[in-house]
mmCIF file with all atom_site columns, C-alpha atoms in Angstrom:
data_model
loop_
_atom_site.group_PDB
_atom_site.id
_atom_site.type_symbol
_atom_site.label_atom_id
_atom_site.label_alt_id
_atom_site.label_comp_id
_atom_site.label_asym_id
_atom_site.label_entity_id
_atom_site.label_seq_id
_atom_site.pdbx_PDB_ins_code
_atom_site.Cartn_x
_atom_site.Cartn_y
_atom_site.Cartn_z
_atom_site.occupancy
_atom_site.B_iso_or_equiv
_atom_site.pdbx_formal_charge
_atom_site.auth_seq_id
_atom_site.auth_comp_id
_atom_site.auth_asym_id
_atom_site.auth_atom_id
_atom_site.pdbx_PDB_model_num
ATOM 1  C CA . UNK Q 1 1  ? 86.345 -94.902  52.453 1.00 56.00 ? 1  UNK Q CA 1
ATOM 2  C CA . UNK Q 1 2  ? 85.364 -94.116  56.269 1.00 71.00 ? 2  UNK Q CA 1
ATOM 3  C CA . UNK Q 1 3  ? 83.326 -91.208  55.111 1.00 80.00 ? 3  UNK Q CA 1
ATOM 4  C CA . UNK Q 1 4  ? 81.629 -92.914  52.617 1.00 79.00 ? 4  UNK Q CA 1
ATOM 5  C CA . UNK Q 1 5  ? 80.546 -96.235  55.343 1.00 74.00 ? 5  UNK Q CA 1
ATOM 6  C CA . UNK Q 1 6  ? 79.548 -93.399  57.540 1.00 77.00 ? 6  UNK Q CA 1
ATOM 7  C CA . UNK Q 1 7  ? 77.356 -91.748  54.887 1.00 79.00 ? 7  UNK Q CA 1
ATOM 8  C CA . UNK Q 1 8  ? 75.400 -95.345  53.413 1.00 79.00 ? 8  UNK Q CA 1
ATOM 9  C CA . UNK Q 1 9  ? 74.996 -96.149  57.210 1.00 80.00 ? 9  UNK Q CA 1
ATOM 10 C CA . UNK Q 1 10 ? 73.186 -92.833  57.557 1.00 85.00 ? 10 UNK Q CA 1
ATOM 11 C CA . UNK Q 1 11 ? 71.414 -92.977  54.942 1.00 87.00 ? 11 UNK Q CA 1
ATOM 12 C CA . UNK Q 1 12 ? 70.370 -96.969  56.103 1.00 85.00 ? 12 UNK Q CA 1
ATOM 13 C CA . UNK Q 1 13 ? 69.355 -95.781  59.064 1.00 89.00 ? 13 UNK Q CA 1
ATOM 14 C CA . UNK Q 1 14 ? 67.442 -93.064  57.875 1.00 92.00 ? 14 UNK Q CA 1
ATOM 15 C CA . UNK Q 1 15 ? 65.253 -95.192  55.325 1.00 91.00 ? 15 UNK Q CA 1
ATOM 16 C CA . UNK Q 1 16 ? 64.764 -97.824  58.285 1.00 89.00 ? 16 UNK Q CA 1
ATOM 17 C CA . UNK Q 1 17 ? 63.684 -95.449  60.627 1.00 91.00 ? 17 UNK Q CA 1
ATOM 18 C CA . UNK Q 1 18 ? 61.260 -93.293  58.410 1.00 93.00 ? 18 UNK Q CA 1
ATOM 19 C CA . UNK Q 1 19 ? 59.577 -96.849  57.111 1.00 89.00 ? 19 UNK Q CA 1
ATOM 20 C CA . UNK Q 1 20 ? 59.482 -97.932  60.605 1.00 87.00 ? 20 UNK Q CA 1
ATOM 21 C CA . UNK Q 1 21 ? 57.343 -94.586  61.341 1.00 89.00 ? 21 UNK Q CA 1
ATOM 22 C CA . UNK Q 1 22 ? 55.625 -94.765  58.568 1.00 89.00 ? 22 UNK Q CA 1
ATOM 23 C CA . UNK Q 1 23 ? 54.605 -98.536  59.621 1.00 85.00 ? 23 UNK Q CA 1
ATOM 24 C CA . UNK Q 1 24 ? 53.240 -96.765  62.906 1.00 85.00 ? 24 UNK Q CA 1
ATOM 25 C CA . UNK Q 1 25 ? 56.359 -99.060  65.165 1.00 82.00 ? 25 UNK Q CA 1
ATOM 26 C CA . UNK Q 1 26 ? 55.664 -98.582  68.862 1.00 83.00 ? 26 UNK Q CA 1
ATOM 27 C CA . UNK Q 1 27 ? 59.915 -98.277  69.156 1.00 84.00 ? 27 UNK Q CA 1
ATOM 28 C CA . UNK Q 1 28 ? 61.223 -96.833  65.765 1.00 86.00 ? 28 UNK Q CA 1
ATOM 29 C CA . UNK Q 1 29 ? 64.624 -96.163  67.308 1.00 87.00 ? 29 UNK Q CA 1
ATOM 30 C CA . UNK Q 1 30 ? 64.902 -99.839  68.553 1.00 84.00 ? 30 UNK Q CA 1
ATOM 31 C CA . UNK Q 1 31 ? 63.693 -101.476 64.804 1.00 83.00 ? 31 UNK Q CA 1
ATOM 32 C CA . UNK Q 1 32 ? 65.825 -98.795  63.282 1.00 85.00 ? 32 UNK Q CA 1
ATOM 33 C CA . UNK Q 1 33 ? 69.196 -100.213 65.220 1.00 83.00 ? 33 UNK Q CA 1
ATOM 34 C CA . UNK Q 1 34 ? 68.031 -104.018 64.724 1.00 80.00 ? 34 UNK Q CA 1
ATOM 35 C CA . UNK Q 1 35 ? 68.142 -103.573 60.938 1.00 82.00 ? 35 UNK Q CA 1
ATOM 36 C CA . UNK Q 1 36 ? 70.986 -101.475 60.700 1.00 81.00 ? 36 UNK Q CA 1
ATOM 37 C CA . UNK Q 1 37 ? 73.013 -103.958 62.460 1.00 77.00 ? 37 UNK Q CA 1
ATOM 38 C CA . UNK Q 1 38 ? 71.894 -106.583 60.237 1.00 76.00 ? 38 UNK Q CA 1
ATOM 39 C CA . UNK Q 1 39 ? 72.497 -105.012 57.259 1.00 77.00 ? 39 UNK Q CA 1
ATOM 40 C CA . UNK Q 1 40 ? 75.290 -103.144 58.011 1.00 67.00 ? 40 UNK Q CA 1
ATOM 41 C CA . UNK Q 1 41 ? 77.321 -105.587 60.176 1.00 61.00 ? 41 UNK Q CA 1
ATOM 42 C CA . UNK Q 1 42 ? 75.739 -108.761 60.488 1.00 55.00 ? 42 UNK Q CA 1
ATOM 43 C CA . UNK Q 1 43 ? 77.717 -110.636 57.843 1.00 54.00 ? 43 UNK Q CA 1
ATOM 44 C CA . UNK Q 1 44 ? 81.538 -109.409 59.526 1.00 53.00 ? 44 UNK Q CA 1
ATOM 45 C CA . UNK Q 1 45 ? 80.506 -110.248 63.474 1.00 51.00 ? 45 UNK Q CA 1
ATOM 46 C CA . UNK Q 1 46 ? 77.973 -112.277 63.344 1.00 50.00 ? 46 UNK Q CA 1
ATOM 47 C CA . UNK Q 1 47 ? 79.676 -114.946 66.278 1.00 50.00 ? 47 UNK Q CA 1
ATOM 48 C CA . UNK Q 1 48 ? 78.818 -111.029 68.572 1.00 55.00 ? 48 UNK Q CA 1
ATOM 49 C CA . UNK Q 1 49 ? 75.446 -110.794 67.215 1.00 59.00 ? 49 UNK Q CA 1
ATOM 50 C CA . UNK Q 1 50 ? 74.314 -114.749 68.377 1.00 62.00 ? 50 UNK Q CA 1
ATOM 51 C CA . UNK Q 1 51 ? 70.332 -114.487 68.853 1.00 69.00 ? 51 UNK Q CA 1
ATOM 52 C CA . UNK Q 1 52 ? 70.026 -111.076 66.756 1.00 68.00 ? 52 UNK Q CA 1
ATOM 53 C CA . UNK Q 1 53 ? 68.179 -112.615 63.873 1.00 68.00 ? 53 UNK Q CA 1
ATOM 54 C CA . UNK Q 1 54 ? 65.908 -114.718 66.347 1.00 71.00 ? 54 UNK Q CA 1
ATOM 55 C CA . UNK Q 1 55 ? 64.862 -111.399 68.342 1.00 72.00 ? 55 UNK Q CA 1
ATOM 56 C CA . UNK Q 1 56 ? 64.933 -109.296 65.292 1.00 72.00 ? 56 UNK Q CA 1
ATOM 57 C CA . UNK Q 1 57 ? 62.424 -111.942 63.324 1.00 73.00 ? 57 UNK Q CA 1
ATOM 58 C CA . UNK Q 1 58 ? 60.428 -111.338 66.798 1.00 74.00 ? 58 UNK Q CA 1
ATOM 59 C CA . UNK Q 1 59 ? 60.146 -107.478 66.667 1.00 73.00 ? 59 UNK Q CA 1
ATOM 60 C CA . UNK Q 1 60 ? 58.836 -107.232 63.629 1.00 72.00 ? 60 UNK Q CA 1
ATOM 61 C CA . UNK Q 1 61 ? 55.665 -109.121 63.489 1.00 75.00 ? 61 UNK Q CA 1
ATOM 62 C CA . UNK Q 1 62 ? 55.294 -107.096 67.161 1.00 73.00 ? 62 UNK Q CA 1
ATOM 63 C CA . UNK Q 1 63 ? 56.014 -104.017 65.428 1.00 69.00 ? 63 UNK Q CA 1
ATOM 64 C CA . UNK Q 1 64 ? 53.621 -104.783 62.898 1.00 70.00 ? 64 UNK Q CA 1
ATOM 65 C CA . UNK Q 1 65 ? 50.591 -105.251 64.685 1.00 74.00 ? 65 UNK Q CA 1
ATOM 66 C CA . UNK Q 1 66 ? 50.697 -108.682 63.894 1.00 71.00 ? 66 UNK Q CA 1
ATOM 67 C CA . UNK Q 1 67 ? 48.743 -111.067 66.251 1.00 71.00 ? 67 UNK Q CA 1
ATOM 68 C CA . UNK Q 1 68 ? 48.492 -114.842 66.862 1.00 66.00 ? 68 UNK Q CA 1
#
């Protein structure tokens, strides 16, 4: 079962990150390990990832482009 976690987390990480280049990010690698997290292990430790969502829900709009 390890080996197949390891694999869909790879392949989560992958899709994030090429979508996060392909969205022209300024930090692919930091989006990339945001959404991984969130997906991956958000729901089983989410009292160790307190303010994730709330910094996460920040990034993007930044990584966007998106202005006020």
């Amino acid at each position: 079962m390890a080996g197949r976690a390891r694999l869909t987390k790879g392949y989560l990480e992958g899709f994030f990150r090429a979508e996060a280049e392909r969205g022209n990010v300024t930090d692919p690698d930091f989006l990339t390990c945001r959404l991984a997290v969130l997906c991956a292990g958000g729901g089983s430790r989410a009292d160790d990832l307190r303010g994730l969502a709330v910094a996460t829900a920040r990034t993007l709009p930044d990584a966007a482009g998106v202005t006020d």
